Coordinates of C-alpha atoms and ligand atoms in Angstrom, one line a residue:
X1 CA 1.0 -12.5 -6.1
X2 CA -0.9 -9.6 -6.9
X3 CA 0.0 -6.5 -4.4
X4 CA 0.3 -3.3 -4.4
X5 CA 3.0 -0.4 -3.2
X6 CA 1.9 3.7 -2.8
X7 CA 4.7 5.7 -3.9
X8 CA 5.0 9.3 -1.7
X9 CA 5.8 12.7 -3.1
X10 CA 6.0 15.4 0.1
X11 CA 5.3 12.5 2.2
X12 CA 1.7 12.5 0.5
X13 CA 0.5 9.6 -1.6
X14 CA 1.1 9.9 -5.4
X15 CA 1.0 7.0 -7.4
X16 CA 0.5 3.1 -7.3
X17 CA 3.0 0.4 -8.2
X18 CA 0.5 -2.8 -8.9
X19 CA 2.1 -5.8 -9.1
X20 CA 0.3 -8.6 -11.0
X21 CA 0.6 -11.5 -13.7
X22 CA -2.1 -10.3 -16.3
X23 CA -3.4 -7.3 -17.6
X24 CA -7.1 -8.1 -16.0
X25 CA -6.6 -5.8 -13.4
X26 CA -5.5 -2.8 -15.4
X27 CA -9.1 -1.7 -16.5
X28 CA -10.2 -1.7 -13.1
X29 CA -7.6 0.3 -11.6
X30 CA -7.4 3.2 -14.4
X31 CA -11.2 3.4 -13.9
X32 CA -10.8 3.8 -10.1
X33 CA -8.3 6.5 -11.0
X34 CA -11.7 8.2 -11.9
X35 CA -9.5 10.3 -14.8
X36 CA -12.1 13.6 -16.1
X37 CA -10.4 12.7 -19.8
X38 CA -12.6 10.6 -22.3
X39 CA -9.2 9.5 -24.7
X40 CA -6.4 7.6 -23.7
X41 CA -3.5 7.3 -26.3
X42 CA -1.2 4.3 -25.9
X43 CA 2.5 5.2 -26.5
X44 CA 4.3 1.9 -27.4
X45 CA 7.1 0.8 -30.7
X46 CA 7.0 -1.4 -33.2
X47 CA 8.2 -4.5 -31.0
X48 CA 5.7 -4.2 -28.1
X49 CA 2.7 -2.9 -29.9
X50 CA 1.9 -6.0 -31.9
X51 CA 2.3 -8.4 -28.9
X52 CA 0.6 -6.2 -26.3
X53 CA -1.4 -2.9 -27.1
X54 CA -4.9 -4.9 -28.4
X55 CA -5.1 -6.3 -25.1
X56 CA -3.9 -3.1 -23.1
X57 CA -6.7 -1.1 -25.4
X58 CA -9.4 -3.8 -24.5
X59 CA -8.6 -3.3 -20.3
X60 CA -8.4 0.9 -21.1
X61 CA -11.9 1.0 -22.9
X62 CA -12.9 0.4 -19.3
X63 CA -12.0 3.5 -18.3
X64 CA -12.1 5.5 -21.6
X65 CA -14.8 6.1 -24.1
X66 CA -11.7 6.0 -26.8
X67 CA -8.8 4.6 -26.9
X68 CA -6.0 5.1 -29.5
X69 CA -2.5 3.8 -30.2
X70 CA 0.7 6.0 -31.0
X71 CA 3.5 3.2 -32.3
X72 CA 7.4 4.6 -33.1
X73 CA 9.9 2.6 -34.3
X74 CA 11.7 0.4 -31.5
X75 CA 15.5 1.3 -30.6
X76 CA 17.5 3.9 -28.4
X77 CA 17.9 5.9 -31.6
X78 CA 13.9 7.0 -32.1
X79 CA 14.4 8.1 -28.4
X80 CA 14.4 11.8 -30.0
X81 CA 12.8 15.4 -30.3
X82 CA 11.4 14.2 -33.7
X83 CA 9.6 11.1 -32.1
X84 CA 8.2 13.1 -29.5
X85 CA 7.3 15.8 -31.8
X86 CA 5.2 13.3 -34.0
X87 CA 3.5 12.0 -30.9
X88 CA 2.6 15.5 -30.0
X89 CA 1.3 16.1 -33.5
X90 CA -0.9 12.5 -33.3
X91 CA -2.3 13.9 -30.0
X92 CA -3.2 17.1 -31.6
X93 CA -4.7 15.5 -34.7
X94 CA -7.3 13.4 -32.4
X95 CA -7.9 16.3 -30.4
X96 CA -6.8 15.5 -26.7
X97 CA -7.7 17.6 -24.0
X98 CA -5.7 18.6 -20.6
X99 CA -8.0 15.9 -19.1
X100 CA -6.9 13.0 -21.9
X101 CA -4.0 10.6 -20.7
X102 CA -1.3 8.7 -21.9
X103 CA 0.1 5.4 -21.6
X104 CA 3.5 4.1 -21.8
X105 CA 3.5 0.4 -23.1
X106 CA 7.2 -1.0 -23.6
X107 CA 10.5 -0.7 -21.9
X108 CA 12.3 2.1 -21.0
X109 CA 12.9 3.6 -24.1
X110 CA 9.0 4.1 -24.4
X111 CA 8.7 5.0 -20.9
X112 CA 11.1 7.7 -20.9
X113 CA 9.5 9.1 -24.2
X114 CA 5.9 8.7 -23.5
X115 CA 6.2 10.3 -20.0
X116 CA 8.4 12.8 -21.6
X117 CA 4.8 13.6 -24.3
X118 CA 2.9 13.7 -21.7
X119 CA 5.0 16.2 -19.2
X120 CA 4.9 19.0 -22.3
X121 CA 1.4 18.5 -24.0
X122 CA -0.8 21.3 -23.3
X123 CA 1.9 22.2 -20.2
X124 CA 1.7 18.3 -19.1
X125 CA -1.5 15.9 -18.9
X126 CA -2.0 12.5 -16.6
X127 CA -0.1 9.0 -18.6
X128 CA 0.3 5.9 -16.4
X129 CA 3.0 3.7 -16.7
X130 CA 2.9 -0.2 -18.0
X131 CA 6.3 -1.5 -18.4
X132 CA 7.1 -4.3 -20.5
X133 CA 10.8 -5.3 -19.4
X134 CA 12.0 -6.4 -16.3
X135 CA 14.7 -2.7 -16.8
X136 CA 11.7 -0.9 -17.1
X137 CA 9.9 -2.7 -14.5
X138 CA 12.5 -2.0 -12.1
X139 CA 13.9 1.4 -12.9
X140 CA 12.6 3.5 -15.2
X141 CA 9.1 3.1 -14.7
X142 CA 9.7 4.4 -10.9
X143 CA 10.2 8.0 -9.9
X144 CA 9.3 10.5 -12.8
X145 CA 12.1 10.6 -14.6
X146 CA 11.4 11.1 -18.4
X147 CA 13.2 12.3 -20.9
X148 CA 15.1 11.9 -24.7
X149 CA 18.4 11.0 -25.9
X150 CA 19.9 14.5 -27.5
X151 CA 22.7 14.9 -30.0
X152 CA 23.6 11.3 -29.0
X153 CA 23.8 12.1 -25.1
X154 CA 22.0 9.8 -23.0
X155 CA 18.5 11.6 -21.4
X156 CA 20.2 15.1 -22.3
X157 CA 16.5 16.5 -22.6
X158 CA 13.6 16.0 -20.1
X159 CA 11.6 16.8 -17.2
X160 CA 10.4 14.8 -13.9
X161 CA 6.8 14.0 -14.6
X162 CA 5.5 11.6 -12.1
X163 CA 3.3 8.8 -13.5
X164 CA -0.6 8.4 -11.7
X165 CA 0.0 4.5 -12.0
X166 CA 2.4 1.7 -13.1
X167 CA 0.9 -1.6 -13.8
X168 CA 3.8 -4.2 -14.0
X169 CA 2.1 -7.7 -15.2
X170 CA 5.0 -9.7 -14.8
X171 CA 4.2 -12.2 -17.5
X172 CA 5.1 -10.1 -20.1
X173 CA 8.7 -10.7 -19.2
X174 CA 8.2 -13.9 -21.2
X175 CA 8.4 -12.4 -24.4
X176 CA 11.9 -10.6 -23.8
X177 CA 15.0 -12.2 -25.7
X178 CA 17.3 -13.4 -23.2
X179 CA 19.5 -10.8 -23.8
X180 CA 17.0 -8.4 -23.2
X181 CA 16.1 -9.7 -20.1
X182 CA 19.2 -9.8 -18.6
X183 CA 20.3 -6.3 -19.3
X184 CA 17.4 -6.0 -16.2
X185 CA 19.7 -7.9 -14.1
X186 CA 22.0 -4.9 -13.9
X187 CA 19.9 -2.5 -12.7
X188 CA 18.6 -5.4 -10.1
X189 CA 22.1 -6.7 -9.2
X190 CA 23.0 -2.6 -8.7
X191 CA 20.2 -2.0 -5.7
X192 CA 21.8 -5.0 -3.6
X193 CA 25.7 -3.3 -4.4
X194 CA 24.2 0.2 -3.3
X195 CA 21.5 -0.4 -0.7
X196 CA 20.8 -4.3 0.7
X197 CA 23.5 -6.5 1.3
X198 CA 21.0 -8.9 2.0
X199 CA 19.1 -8.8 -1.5
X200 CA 22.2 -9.1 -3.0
X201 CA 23.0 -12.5 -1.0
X202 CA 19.4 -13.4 -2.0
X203 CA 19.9 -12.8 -5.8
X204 CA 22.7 -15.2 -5.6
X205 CA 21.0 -17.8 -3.4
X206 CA 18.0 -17.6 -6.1
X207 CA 20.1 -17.1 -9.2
X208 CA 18.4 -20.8 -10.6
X209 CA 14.8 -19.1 -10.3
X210 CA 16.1 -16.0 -11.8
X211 CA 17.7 -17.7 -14.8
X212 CA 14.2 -19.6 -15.4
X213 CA 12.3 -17.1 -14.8
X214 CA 10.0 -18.6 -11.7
X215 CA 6.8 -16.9 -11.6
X216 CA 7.2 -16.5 -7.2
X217 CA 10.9 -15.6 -7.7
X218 CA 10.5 -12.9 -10.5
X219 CA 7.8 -11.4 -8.9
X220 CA 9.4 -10.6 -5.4
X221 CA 12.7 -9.9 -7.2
X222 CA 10.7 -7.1 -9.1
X223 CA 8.9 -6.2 -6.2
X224 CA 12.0 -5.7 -3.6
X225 CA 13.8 -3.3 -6.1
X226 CA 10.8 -1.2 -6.6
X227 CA 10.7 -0.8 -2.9
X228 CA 14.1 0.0 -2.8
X229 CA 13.7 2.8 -5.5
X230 CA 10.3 4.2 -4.0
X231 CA 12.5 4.2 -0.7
X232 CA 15.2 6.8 -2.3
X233 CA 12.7 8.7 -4.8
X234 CA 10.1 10.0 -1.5
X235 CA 13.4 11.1 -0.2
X236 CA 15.1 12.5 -2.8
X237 CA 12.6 12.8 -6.2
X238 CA 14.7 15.5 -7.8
X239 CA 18.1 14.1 -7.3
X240 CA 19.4 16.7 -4.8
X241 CA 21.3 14.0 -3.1
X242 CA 20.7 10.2 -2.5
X243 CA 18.9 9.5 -5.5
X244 CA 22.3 9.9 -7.0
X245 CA 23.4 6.7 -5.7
X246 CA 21.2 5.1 -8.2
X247 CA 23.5 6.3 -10.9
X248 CA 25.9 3.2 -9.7
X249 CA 27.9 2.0 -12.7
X250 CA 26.4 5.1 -14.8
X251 CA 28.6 7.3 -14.9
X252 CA 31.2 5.2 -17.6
X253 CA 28.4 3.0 -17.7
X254 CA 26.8 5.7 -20.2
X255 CA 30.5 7.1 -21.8
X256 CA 30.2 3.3 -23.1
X257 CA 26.8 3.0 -24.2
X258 CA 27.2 6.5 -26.6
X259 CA 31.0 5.7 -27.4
X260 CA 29.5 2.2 -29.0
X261 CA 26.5 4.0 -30.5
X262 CA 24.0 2.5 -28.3
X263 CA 24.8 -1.2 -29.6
X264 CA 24.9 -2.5 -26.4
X265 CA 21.9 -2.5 -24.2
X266 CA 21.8 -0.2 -21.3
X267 CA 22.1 -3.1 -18.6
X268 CA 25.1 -4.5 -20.0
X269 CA 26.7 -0.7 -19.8
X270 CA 25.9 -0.7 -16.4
X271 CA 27.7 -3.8 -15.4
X272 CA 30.8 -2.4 -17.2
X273 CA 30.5 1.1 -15.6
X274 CA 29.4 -1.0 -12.0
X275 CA 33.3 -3.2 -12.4
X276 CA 34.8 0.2 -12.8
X277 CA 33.0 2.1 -9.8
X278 CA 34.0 -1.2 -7.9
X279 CA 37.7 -0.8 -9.0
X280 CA 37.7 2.7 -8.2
X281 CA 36.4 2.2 -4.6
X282 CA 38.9 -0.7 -3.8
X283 CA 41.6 1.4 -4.9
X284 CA 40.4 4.3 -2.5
X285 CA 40.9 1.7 0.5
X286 CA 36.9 1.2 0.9
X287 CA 36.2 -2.3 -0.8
X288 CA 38.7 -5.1 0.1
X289 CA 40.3 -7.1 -2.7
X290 CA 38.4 -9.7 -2.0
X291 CA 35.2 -7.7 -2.6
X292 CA 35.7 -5.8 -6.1
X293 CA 36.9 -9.6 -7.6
X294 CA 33.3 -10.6 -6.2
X295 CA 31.5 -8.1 -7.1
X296 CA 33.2 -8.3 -10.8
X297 CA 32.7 -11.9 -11.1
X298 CA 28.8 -11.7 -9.8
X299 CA 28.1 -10.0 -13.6
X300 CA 29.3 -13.4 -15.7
X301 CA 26.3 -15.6 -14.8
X302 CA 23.5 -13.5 -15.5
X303 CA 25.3 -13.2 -19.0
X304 CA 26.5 -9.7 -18.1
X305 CA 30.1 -8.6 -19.7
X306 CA 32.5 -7.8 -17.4
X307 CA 35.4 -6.9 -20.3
X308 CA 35.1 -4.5 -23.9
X309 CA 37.3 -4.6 -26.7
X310 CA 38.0 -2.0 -29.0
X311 CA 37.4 1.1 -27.0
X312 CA 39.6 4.4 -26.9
X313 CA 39.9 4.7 -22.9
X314 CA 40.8 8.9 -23.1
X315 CA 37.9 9.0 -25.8
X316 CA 35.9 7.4 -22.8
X317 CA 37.0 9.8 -20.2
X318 CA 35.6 12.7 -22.7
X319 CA 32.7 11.3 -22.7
X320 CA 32.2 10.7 -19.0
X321 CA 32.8 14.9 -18.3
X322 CA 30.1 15.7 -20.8
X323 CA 27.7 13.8 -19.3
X324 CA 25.1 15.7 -17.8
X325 CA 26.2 13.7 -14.4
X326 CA 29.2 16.0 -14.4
X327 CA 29.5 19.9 -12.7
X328 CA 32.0 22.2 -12.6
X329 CA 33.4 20.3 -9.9
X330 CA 34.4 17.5 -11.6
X331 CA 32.7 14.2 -12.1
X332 CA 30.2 12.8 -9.7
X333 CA 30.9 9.2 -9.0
X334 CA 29.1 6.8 -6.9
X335 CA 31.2 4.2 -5.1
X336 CA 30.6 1.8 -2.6
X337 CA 32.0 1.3 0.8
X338 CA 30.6 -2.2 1.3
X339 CA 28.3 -4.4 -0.5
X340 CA 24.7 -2.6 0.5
X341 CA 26.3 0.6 1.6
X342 CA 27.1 3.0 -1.7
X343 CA 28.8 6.9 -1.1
X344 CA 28.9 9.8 -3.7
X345 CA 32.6 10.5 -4.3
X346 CA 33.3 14.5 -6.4
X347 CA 37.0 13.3 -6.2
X348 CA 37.2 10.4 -9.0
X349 CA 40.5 11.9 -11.1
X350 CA 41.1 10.8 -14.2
X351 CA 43.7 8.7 -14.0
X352 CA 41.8 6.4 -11.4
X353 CA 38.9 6.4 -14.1
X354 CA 41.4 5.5 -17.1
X355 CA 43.2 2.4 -14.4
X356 CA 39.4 1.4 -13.9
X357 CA 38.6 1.7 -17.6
X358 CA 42.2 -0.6 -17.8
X359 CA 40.6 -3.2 -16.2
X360 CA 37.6 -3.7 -17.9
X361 CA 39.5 -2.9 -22.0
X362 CA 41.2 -5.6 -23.7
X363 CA 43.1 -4.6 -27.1
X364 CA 42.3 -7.7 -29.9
X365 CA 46.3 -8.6 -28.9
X366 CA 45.3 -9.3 -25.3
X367 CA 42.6 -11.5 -26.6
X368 CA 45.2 -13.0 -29.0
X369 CA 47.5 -13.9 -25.8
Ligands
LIG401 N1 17.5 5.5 -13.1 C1 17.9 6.2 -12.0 C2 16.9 7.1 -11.4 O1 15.7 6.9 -11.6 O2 17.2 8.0 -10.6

């Protein structure tokens, strides 16, 4: 492996996606950045630092005369104002300059936040991106979005702040849990639904590699979906219009992950809101039968839940039309009209999102049955 794919803003180069399998490379390639700052602060939490942020520092010193490490506690609920606030104050407390950088070491949670640092310290400075799981690797470590959780909605609070690098070493995918790992797979299974029929066949054909994690398999797996973001972000980086697709399986997707207090992991929302979205466009005539039970049943092997208990489906629906996805219009939805070929609907009603939400919601007496 090792490669490399430019990521446009305007149609001008902006920023690197380096694809390799250690961090030997990362020294190098911050250096070449030829960055005017002398400090470097690593963002990370209290899982990835200890495995990874010695040997991130030792690659950085190449390219900074000092390096230092902010670490926050791990979990979706330190992905606040107060974190960020206490990694502003660190960065003030060792004095960083506009010209200083960030960067992000973890998964999206840390992503999100450090990016988030960066795009409001002294009116935003440079932080480069080196994600750590294969959701961060493949989503949220593409296209500038950063942001916080706020008052318990999902990324209520943030700004686009486009990264000047992101180093994905794909060996650091070895240290994820499994379930961690294959909360990815919903992000990766959603570019084939909304974009590539074809990747999506190949996911299946190489779901064997994907569950061992095969060095060759992983890495072009990785490597497709980033090209499939960079594709929609250099048309669309502010989500005016297609970027919107990538909210496939979002919108209830996110109702679920704050209705169950963030106890299940983001992926696994997804899949639940991506059954729904696949209900709801079979039952507007544009996906056959055939094709929702499919698409449903593709979730199960990559250990993905397809079913919820104990939800209150009208609580749900609250939650869906305060997310920040909705406008006065209504709620935006994306739906697909084939596998590889998604379409923003504004036309979702609520009683098509509460039969969807039936079909993923069991009651403990359906269990019983
Ligand atoms: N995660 C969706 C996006 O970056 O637009």
């Amino acid at each position: 492996m090792s490669s490399v794919l430019n990521v446009k803003l305007n149609k001008k180069p902006c920023y690197e996606i380096m694809f390799e399998k250690s961090f030997q490379a990362l020294g190098p390639a911050v250096k070449e950045l030829g960055f005017a700052g002398t400090k470097c602060c690593i963002i990370t939490d209290s899982s990835v630092g200890p495995l990874y942020a010695e040997k991130v520092t030792n690659q950085l010193k190449k390219a900074f005369k000092e390096v230092y490490t902010y670490t926050f506690e791990a979990g979706e609920e330190n992905k606040n104002l107060d974190v960020v606030r206490d990694a502003l104050k660190f960065l003030v407390e060792h004095k960083f300059n506009r010209k200083d950088v960030i960067a992000a070491v973890g998964g999206g949670v840390v992503g999100d936040l450090a990016g988030f640092t960066a795009s409001l310290y002294m009116r935003g400075i440079d932080f480069i991106q080196i994600p750590t799981t294969l959701l961060a690797c493949v989503d949220s470590s593409v296209g500038g979005k950063t942001g916080v959780d706020f008052d318990g909605y999902k990324n209520m609070i943030g700004a686009f702040k486009m990264p000047r690098l992101v180093y994905i070493n794909t060996s650091t995918l070895k240290s994820l849990t499994a379930r961690q790992y294959y909360s990815g797979m919903g992000e990766v299974l959603k570019y084939g639904l909304i974009m590539d029929g074809a990747f999506y066949e190949w996911i299946l054909e190489n779901m064997y590699g994907i569950f061992d994690l095969k060095a060759d398999i992983l890495g072009e797996m990785i490597e497709r979906c980033c090209e499939l973001k960079a594709r929609v972000v250099e048309q669309d980086p502010f989500e005016t219009g297609l970027r919107r697709t990538l909210n496939f399986g979002h919108t209830i997707g996110h109702a679920i992950e704050k209705y169950k207090n963030f106890e299940l992991m983001h992926g696994e929302c997804v899949a639940l809101g991506s059954v729904c979205a696949a209900y709801i466009s079979w039952k507007k005539g544009m996906l056959d039968m055939e094709d929702f039970y499919e698409i449903r049943d593709m979730f199960v092997p990559f250990n993905l839940p397809i079913t919820i208990t104990d939800i209150d489906p009208n609580d749900i629906i609250e939650l869906v039309k305060s997310d920040k996805k909705a406008t006065d219009k209504g709620v935006s939805f994306c739906l697909l009209k084939k596998v590889g070929k998604a379409v923003i609907s504004d036309d979702v009603t609520e009683q098509e999102m509460l039969d969807a939400i039936g079909q993923i919601h069991f009651t403990e007496d359906d269990a019983k049955e």
